[in-house]
Short mmCIF file of N, CA, C and O in Angstrom, two decimals:
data_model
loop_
_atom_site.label_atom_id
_atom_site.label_comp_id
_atom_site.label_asym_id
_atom_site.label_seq_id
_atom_site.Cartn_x
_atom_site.Cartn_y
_atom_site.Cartn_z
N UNK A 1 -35.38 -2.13 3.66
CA UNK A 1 -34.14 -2.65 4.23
C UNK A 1 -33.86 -1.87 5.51
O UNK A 1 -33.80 -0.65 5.66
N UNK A 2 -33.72 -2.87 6.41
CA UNK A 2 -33.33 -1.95 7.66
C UNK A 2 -32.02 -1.23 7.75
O UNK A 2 -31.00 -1.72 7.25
N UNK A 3 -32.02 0.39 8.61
CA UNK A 3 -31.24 1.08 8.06
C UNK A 3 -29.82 0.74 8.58
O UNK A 3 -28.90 1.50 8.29
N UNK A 4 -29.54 -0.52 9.43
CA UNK A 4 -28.46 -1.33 10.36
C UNK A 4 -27.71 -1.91 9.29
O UNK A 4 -26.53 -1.97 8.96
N UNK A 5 -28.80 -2.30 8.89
CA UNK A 5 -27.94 -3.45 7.45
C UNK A 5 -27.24 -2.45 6.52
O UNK A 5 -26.11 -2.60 6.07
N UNK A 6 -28.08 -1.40 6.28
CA UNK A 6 -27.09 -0.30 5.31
C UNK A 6 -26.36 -0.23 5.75
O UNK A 6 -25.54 -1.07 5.38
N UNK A 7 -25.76 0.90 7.10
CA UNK A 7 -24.68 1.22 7.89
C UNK A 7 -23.46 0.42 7.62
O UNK A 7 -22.41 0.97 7.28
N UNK A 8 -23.59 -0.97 7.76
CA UNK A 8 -22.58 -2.06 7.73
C UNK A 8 -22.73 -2.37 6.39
O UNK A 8 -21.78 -3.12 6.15
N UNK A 9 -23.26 -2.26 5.56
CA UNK A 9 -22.94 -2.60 4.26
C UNK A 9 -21.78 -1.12 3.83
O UNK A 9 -20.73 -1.41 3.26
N UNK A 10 -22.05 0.25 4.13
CA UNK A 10 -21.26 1.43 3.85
C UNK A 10 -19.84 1.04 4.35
O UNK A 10 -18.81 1.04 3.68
N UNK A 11 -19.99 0.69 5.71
CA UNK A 11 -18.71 0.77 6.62
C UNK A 11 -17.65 -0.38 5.75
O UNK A 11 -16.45 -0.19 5.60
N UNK A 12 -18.34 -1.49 5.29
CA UNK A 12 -17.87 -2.86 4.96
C UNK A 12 -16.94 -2.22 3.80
O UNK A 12 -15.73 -2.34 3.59
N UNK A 13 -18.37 -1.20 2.87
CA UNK A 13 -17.41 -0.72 1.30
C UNK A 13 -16.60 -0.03 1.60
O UNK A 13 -15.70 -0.12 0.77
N UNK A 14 -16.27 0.92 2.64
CA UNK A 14 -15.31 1.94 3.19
C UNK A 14 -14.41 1.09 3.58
O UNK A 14 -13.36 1.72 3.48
N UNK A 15 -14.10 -0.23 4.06
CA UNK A 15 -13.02 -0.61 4.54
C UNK A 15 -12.36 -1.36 3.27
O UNK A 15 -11.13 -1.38 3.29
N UNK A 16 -12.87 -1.86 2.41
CA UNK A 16 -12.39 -2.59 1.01
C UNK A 16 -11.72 -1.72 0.69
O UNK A 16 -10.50 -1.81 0.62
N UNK A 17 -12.59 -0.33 0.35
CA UNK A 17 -11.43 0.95 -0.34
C UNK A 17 -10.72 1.53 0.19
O UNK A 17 -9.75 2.01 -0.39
N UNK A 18 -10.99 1.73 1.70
CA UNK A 18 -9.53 1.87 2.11
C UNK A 18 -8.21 1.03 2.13
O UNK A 18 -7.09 1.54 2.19
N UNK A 19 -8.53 -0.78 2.04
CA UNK A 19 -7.40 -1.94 2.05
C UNK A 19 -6.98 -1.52 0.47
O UNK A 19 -5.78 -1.26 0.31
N UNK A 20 -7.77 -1.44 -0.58
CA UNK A 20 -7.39 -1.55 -1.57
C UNK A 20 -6.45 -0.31 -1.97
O UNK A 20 -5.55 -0.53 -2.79
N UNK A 21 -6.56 0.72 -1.56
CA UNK A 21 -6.17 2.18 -1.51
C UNK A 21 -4.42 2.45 -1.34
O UNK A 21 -3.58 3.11 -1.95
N UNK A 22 -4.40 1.29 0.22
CA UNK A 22 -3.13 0.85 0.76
C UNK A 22 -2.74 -0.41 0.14
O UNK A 22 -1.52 -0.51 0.24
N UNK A 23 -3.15 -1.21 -0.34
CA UNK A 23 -2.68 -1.83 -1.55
C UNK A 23 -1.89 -1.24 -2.65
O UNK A 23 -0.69 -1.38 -2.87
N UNK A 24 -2.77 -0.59 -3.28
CA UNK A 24 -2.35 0.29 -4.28
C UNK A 24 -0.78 1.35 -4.33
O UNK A 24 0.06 1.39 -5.23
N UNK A 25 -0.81 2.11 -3.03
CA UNK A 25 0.21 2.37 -2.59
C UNK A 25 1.09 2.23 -2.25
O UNK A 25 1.93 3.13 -2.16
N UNK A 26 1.35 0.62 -1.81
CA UNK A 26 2.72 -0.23 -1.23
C UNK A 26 2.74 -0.55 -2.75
O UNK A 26 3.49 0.21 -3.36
N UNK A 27 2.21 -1.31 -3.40
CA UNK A 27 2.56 -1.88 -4.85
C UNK A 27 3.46 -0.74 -5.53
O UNK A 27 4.49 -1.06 -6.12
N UNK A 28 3.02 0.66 -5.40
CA UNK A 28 3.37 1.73 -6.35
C UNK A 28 4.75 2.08 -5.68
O UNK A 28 5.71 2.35 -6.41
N UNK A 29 4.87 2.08 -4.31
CA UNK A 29 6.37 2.55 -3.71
C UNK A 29 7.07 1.39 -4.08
O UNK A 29 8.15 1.44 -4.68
N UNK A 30 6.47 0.27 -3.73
CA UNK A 30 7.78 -0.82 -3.82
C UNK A 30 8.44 -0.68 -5.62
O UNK A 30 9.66 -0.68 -5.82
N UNK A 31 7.46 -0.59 -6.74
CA UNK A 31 7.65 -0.56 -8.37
C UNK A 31 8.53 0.33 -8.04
O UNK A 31 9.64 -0.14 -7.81
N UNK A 32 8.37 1.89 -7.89
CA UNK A 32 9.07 2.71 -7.96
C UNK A 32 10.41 2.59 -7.28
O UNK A 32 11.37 2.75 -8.03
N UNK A 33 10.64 2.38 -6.20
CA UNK A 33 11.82 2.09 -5.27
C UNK A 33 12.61 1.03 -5.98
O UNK A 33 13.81 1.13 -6.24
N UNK A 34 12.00 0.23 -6.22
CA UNK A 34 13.03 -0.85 -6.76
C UNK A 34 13.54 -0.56 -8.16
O UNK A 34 14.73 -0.82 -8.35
N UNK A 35 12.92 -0.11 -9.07
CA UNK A 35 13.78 0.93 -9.87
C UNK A 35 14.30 1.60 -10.09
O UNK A 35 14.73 1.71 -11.24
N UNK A 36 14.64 2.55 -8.99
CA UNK A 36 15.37 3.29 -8.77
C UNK A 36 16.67 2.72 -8.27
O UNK A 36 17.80 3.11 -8.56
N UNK A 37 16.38 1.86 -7.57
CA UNK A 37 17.47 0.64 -6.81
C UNK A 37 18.56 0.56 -8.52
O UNK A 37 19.72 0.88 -8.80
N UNK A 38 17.33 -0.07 -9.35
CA UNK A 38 18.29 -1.35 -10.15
C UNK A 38 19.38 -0.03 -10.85
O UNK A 38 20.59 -0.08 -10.66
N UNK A 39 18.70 1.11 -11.66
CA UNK A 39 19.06 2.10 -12.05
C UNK A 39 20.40 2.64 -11.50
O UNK A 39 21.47 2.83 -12.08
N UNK A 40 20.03 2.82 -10.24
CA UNK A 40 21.48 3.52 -9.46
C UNK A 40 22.49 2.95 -9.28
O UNK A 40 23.66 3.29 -9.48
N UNK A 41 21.78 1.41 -8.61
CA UNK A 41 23.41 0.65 -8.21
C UNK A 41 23.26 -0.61 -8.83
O UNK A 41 23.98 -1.58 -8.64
N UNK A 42 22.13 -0.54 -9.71
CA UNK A 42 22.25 -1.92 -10.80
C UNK A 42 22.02 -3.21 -10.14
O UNK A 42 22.67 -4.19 -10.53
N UNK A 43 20.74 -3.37 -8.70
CA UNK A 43 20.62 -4.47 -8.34
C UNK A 43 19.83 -4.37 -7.16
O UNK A 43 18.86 -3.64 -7.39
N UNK A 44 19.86 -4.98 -5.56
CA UNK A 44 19.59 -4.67 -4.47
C UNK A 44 20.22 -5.48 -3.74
O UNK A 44 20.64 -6.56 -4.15
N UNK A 45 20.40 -4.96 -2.27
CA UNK A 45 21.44 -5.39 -1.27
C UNK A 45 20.52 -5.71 -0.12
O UNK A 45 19.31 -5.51 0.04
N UNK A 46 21.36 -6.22 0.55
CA UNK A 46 20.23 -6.73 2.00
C UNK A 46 19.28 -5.12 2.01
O UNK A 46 18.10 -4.86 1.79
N UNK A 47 20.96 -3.97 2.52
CA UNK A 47 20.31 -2.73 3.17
C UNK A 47 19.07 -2.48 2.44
O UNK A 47 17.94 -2.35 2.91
N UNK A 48 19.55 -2.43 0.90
CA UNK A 48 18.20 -1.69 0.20
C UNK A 48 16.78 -2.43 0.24
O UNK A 48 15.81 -1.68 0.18
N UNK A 49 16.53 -3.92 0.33
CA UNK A 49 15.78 -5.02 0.61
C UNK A 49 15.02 -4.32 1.94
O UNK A 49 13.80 -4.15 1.90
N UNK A 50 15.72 -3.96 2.99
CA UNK A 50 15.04 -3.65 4.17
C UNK A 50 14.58 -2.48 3.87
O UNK A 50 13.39 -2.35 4.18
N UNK A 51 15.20 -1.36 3.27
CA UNK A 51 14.69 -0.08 3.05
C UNK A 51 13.25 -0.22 2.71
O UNK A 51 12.37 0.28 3.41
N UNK A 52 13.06 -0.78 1.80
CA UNK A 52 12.06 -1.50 0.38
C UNK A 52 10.85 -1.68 1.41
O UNK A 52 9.78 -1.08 1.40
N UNK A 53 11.32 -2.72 2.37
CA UNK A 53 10.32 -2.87 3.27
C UNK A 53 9.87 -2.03 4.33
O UNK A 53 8.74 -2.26 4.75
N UNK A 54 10.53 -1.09 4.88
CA UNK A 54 10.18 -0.23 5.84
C UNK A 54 9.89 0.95 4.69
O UNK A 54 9.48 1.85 5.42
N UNK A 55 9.85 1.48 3.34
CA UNK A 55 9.21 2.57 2.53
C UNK A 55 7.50 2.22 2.09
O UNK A 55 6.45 2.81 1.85
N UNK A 56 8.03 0.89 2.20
CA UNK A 56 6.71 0.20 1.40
C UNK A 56 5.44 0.03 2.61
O UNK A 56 4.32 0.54 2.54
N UNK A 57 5.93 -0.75 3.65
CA UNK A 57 5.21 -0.83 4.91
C UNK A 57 4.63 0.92 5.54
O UNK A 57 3.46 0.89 5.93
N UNK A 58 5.03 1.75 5.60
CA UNK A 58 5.03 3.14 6.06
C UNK A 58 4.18 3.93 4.78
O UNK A 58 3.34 4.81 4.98
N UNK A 59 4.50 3.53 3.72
CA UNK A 59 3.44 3.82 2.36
C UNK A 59 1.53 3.51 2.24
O UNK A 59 0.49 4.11 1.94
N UNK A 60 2.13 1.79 2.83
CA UNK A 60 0.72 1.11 3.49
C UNK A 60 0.50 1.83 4.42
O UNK A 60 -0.23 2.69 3.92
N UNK A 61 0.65 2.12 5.60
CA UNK A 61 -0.28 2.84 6.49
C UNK A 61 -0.64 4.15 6.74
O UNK A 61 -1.40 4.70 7.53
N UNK A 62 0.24 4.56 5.70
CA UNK A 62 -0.14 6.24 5.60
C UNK A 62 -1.41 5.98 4.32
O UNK A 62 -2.17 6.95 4.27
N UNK A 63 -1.64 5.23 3.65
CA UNK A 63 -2.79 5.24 2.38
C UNK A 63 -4.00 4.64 3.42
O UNK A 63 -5.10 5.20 3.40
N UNK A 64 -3.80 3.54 4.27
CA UNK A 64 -4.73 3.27 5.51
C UNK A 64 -5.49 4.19 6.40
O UNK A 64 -6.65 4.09 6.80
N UNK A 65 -4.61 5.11 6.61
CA UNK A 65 -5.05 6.10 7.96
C UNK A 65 -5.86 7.13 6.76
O UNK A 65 -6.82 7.79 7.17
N UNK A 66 -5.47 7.25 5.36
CA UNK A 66 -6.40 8.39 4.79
C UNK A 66 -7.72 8.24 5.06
O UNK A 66 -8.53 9.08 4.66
#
């Protein structure tokens, strides 16, 4: 097998596990966050809705850049 085709087969699996990685991590902030939500104030509000999304989004790209 030429050693080109490996390279890009490595790089290809390195980028799955890194998407999946940051997957993993927005799924886990948003679970957690939003429980904490329902817990405290027994629901969610626009504010906390946006929070949700700017903890969760910033979760994703910090598990990305690892």
């Amino acid at each position: 097998v030429p050693a080109w085709i490996v390279l890009i087969g490595v790089i290809a699996a390195s980028a799955i596990a890194n998407g999946f990685a940051a997957l993993i991590g927005a799924v886990l902030t948003f679970v957690c966050m939003r429980r904490l939500m329902v817990r405290t104030i027994g629901g969610t509000t626009g504010d906390t809705a946006g929070a949700l999304v700017e903890a969760t989004e910033a979760m994703a790209l910090v598990a990305a850049a690892l």
